[in-house]
Each structure stands twice: as C-alpha cells, then as structure tokens.
Tab-separated table of C-alpha atoms in Angstrom:
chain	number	residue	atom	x	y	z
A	30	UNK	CA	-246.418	67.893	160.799
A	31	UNK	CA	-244.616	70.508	158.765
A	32	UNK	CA	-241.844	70.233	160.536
A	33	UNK	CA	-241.522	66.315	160.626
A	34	UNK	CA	-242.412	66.348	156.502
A	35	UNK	CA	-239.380	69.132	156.477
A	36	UNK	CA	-237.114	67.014	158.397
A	37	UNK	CA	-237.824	64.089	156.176
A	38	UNK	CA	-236.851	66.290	153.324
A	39	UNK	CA	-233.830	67.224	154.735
A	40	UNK	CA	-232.541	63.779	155.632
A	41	UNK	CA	-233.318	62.306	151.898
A	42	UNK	CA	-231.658	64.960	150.151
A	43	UNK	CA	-228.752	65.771	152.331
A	44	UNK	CA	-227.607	61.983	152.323
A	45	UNK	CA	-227.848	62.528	148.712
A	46	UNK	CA	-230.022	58.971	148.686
A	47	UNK	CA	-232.680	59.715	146.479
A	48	UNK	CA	-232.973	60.326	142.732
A	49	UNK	CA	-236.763	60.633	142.073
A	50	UNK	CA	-238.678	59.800	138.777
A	51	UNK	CA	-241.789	61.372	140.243
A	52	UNK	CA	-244.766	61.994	137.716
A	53	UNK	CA	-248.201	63.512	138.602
A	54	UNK	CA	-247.471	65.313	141.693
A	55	UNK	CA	-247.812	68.099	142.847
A	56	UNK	CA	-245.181	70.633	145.411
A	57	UNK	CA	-248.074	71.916	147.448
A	58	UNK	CA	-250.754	69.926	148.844
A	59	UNK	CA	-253.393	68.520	146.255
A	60	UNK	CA	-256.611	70.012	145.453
A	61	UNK	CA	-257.512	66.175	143.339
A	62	UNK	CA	-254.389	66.225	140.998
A	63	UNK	CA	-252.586	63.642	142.961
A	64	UNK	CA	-250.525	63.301	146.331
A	65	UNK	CA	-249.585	65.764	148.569
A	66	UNK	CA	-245.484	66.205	148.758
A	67	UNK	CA	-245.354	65.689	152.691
A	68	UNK	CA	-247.202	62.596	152.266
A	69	UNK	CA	-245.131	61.143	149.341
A	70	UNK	CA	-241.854	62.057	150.860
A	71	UNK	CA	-243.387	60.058	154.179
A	72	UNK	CA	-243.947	57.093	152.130
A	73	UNK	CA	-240.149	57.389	150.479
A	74	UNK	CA	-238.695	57.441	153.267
A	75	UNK	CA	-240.971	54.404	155.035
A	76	UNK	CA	-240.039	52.413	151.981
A	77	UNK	CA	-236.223	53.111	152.336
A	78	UNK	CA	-236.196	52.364	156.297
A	79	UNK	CA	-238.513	48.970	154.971
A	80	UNK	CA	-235.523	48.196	152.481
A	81	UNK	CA	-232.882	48.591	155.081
A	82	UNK	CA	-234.922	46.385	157.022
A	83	UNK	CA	-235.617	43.347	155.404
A	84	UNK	CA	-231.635	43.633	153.800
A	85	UNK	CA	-230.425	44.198	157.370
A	86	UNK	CA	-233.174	40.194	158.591
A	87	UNK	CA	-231.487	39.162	155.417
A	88	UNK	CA	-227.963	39.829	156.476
A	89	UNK	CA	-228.470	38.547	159.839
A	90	UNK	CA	-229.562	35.410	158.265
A	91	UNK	CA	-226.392	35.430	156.219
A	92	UNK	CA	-224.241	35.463	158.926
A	93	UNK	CA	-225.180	32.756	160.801
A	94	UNK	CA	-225.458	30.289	157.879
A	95	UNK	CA	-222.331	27.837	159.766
A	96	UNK	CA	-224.508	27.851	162.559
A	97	UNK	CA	-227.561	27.034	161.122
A	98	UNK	CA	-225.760	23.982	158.833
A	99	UNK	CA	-223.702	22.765	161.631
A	100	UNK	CA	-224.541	18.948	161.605
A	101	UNK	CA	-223.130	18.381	165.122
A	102	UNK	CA	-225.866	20.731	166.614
A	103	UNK	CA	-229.706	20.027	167.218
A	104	UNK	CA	-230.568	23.248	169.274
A	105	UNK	CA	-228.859	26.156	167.277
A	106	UNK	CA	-230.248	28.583	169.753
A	107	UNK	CA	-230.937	30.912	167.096
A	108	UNK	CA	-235.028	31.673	168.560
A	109	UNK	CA	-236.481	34.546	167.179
A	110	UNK	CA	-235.762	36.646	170.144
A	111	UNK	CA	-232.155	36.071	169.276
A	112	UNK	CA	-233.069	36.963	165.510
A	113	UNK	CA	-234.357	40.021	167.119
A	114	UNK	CA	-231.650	41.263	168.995
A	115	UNK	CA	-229.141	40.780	166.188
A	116	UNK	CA	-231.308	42.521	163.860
A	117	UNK	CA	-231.772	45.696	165.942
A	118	UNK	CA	-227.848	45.866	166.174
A	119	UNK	CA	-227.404	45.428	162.344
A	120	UNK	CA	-230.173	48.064	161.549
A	121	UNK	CA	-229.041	50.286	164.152
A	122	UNK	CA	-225.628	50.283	162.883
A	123	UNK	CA	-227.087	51.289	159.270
A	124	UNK	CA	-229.521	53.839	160.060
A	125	UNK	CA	-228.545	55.040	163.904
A	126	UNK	CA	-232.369	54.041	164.723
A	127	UNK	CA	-232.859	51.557	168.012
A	128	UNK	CA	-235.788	48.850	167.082
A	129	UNK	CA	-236.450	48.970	170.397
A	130	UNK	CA	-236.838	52.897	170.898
A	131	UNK	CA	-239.404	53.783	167.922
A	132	UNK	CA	-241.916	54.807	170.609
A	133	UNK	CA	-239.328	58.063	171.269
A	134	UNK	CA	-238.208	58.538	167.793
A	135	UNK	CA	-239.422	61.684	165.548
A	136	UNK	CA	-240.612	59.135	162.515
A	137	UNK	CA	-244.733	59.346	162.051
A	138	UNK	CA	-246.346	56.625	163.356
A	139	UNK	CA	-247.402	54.672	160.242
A	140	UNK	CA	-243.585	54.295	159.887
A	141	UNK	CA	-243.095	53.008	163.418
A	142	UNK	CA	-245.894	50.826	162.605
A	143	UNK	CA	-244.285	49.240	159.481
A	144	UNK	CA	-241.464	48.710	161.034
A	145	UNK	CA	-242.618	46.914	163.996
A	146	UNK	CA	-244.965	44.412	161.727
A	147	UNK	CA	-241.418	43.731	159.493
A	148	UNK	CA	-239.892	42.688	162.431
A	149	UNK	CA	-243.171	40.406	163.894
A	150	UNK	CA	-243.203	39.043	160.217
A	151	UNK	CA	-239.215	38.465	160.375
A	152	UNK	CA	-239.560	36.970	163.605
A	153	UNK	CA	-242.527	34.867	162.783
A	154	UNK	CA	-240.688	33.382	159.835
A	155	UNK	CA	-237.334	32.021	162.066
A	156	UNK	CA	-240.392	30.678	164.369
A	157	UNK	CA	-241.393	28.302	161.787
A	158	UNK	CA	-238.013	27.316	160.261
A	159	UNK	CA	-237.053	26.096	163.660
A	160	UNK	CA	-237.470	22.401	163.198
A	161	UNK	CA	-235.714	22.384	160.082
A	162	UNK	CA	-233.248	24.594	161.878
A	163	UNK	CA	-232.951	21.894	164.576
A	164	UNK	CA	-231.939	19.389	162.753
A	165	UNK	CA	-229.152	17.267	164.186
A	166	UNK	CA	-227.338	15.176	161.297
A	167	UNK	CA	-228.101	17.293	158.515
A	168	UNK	CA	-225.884	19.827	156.955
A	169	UNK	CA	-227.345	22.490	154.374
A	170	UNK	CA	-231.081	23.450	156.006
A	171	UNK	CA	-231.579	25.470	152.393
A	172	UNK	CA	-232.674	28.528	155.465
A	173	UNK	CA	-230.776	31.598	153.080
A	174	UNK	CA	-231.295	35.130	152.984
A	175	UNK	CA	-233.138	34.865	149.848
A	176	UNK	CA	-235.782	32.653	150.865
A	177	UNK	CA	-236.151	34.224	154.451
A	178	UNK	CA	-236.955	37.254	152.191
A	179	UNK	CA	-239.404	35.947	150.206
A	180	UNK	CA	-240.898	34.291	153.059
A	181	UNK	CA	-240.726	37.292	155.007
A	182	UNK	CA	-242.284	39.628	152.107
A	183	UNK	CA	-245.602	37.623	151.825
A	184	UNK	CA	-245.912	37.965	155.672
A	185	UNK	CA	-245.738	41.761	155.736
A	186	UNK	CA	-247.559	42.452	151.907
A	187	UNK	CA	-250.500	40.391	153.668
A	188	UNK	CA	-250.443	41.918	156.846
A	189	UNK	CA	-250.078	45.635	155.847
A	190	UNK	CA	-250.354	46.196	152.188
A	191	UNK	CA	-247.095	47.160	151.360
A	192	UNK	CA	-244.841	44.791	148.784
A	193	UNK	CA	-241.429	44.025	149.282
A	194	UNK	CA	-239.909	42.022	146.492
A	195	UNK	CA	-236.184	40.935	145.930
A	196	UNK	CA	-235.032	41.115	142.520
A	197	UNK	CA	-232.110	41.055	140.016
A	198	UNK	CA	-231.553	41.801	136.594
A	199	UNK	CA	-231.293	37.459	135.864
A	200	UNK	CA	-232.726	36.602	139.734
A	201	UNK	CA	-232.432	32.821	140.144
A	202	UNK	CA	-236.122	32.323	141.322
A	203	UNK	CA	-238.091	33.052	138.364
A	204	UNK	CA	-240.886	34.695	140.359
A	205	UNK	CA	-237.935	37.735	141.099
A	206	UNK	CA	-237.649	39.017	137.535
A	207	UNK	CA	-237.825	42.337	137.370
A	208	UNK	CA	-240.674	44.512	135.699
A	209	UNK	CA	-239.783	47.024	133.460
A	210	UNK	CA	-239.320	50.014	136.227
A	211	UNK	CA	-237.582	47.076	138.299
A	212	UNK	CA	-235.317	46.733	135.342
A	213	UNK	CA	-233.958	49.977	134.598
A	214	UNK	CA	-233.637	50.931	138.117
A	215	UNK	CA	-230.905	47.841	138.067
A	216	UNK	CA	-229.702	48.870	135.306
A	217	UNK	CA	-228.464	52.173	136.711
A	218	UNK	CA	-227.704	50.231	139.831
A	219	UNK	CA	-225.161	47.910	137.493
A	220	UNK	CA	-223.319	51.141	136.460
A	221	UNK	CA	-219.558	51.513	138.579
A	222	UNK	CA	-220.205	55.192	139.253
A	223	UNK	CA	-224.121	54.808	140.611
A	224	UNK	CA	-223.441	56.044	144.518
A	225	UNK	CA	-223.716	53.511	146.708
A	226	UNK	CA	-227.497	53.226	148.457
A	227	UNK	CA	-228.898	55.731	146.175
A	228	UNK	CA	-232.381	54.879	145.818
A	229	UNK	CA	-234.886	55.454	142.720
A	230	UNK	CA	-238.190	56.431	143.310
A	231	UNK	CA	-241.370	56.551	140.633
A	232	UNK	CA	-245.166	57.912	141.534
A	233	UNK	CA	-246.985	56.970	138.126
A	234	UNK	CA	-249.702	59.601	137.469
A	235	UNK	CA	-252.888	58.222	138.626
A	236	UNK	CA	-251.705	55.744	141.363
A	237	UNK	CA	-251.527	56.594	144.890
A	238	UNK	CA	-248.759	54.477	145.240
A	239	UNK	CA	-245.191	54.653	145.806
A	240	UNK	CA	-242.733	52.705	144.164
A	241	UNK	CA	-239.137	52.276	145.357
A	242	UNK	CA	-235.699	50.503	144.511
A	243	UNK	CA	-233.077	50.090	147.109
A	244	UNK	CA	-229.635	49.017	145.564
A	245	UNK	CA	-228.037	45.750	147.096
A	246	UNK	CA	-224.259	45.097	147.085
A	247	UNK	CA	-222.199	41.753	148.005
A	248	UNK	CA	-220.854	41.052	150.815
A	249	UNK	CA	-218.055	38.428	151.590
A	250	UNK	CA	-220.792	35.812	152.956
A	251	UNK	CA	-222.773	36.771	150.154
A	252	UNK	CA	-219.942	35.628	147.751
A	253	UNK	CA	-220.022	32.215	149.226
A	254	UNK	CA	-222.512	30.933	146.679
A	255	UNK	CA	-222.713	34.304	144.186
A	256	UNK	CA	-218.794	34.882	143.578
A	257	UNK	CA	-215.998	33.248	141.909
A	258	UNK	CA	-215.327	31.535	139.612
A	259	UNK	CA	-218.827	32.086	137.585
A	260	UNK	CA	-220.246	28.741	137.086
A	261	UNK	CA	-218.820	26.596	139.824
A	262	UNK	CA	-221.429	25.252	141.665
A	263	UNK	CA	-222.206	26.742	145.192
A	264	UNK	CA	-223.708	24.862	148.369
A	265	UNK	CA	-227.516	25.141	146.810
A	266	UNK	CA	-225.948	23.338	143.591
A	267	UNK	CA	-226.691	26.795	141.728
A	268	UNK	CA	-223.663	27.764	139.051
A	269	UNK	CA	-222.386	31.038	140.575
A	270	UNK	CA	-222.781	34.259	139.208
A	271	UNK	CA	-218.884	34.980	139.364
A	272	UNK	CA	-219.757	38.454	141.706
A	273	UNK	CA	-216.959	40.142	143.306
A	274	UNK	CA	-216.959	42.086	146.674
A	275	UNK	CA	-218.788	44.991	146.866
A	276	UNK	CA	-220.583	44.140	143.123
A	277	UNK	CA	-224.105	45.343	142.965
A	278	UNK	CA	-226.462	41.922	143.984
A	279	UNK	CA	-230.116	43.302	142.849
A	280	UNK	CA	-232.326	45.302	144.776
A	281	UNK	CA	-234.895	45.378	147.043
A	282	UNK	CA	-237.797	47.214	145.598
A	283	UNK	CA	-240.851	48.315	147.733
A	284	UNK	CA	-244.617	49.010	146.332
A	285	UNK	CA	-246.142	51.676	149.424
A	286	UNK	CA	-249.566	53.107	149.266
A	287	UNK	CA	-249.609	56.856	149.701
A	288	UNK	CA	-251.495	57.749	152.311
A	289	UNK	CA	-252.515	61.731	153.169
C-alpha cells in the first residue's frame, strides 16, 4: 500500500497537476488530527480520474450532437454500448487507462469501483434519453453535454456518495453557481497563464472530505453554442458567451469522502 500511495504521489506531482490548499492534515498517518496523507492523496487522485471521466461522457456527447438532431433518422444507433465504447477511447486517449482493463491496473480498488459506477450511471442515462433520441422528424433533442452531466451527476452522488457538479463563474443553469471555494478556484482557472488541467484541491479542517476542481477548456463543438459573437443566439436559444477556442469553460468540481 506504500508503494501504490507513493506511486500516486509521484504521478500528481510529476504531471505538475495539482496545486493543493490542504488544511488540517497531517504528513504521517493520523493519531485523531485528521486524514492520513496516503488516503487523501487516494481520494485526489479518484476525484481527478472522476473529472476526466464525466468531461471525457460529456465530450462524447458533444460530438455526436448532428447525429443525435438529424431529423431524417429514427434509430441513431447511438445505444449505450456504443456510448461505452466511444467513451473508453476518449478517456483512454486522456489518461492512457483502458475502461475495460481496470481489473489489471495498479489503481486501489475503491477507484476502480468509482469508475465503473460513472460509467453504469453514464450509460444508464443514454438508456433513458433513447426515445427522445429516436425521434424521427424532430431536429434539436435538447440531449447536450451539460444536461447529460447533470443527469449523470445525480446518478453517481446517489449511488456512491461522491458529488460531481459542473460549474462556471456565470453557469447558465442557476443550480451550477459556484460556492465560494468553487469560485476562486475559477477564478485562477480564468487567468491566461493557469497551466492547463491543473487541478485545486482543499481538505477543510474537520471534514473528512475531499474537495476538488478540474479546469474545463472549449473545444470547437463546444463553441457551437458558447463562442462568437457573444450574444447571438445559439441552437438552445441561449445568447452566447462569445468563448474562443481553447478559453477556459468552468470546471468540474468533485466533493469525495476520505476514506482510511
């Protein structure tokens, strides 16, 4: 276990990915003062993988919005085994992990574990949106990454505990705004020189949670209905937020219990 907790270590710190605001913890194991480092730096780097995850179902989404909106097609075959398979390419290609290969990989197995009920919850979600999906005749279905992430965050939060929450410094679902950790994590995240995918972490003294924010950046599909020219109205008759590529879009931030 001292190894693995090492390893962990190593990974966060040599991809230079975390920037910690860590208060009432302790280096060594704790005798009642608060959480054990191995077991915090287990939880920050679940909640990063959990991040990449739920960006990664919300990218896949993204891309096949033509498909899904196509009103020439009934049967999109999008099913969520297809979800599933284009999801473990798009994580792989962002962390080098294989969905389908956690049994043989080195992460503890409350990781593998969180990872497997994101993807249930993930598929579960495309499950139900299938009629809507489906239907022939209509164009915009309304199915976009932001509301497959909600959807997909009370899923998982019920199922395990853990709460994944997309948010922005001026979100447009009102239930999104940020707290006031939320808030000045994004606020670093709006600054041009924040490195890209740096994460900020916070342990509040007395919790035996862990709280994490995972930066978000646009894509080109992304600017679609959040880039230019600010206040044109996109597809979901929302003004856009005049973003160009590669602009910082929010974050994903993650509540984790710490667990020893």
């Amino acid at each position: 276990m001292r190894l693995l907790r090492r390893y962990l270590l190593f990974c966060l710190i040599a991809a230079g990915c975390v920037v910690a605001a860590v208060r009432g913890t302790e280096a060594e194991p704790s005798r009642g003062g608060g959480p054990a480092l191995g077991s915090i730096l287990e939880a920050e780097a679940a909640a990063r993988l959990l991040a990449i995850l739920l960006d990664a179902g919300r990218g896949v989404i993204n891309e096949n919005q033509d498909l899904f909106d196509d009103p020439a097609r009934s049967d999109k075959g999008f099913s969520p085994g297809v979800f599933e398979e284009q999801l473990d390419r798009a994580f792989h290609s962002r962390v080098g992990l294989l969905l389908h290969e956690l049994d043989s990989s080195r992460l503890p197995a409350r990781t593998k574990q969180l990872l497997r009920a994101l993807v249930e919850a993930s598929k579960q979600v495309v499950a139900e949106a299938q009629p809507d999906l489906n239907r022939a005749g209509v164009g915009y279905k309304g199915f976009i990454p932001a509301v497959f992430g909600t959807r997909v965050a009370g899923r998982f939060q019920e199922k395990t505990g853990v709460r994944l929450k997309q948010t922005a410094l001026v979100p447009r679902n009102p239930a999104n705004a940020p707290d006031v950790f939320e808030q000045a994590a994004l606020g670093e995240f709006a600054q041009a020189s924040y490195p890209r995918e740096k994460v900020i972490t916070e342990i509040v003294a007395g919790t035996e949670a862990l709280r994490l924010m995972y930066p978000l950046y646009t894509t080109r599909r992304c600017l679609d209905c959040h880039g230019q020219p600010k206040g044109e109205l996109d597809r979901t008759g929302h003004p856009k937020e005049g973003l160009r590529l590669g602009d910082n879009a929010g974050a994903i931030s993650v509540v984790i219990p710490i667990q020893p």
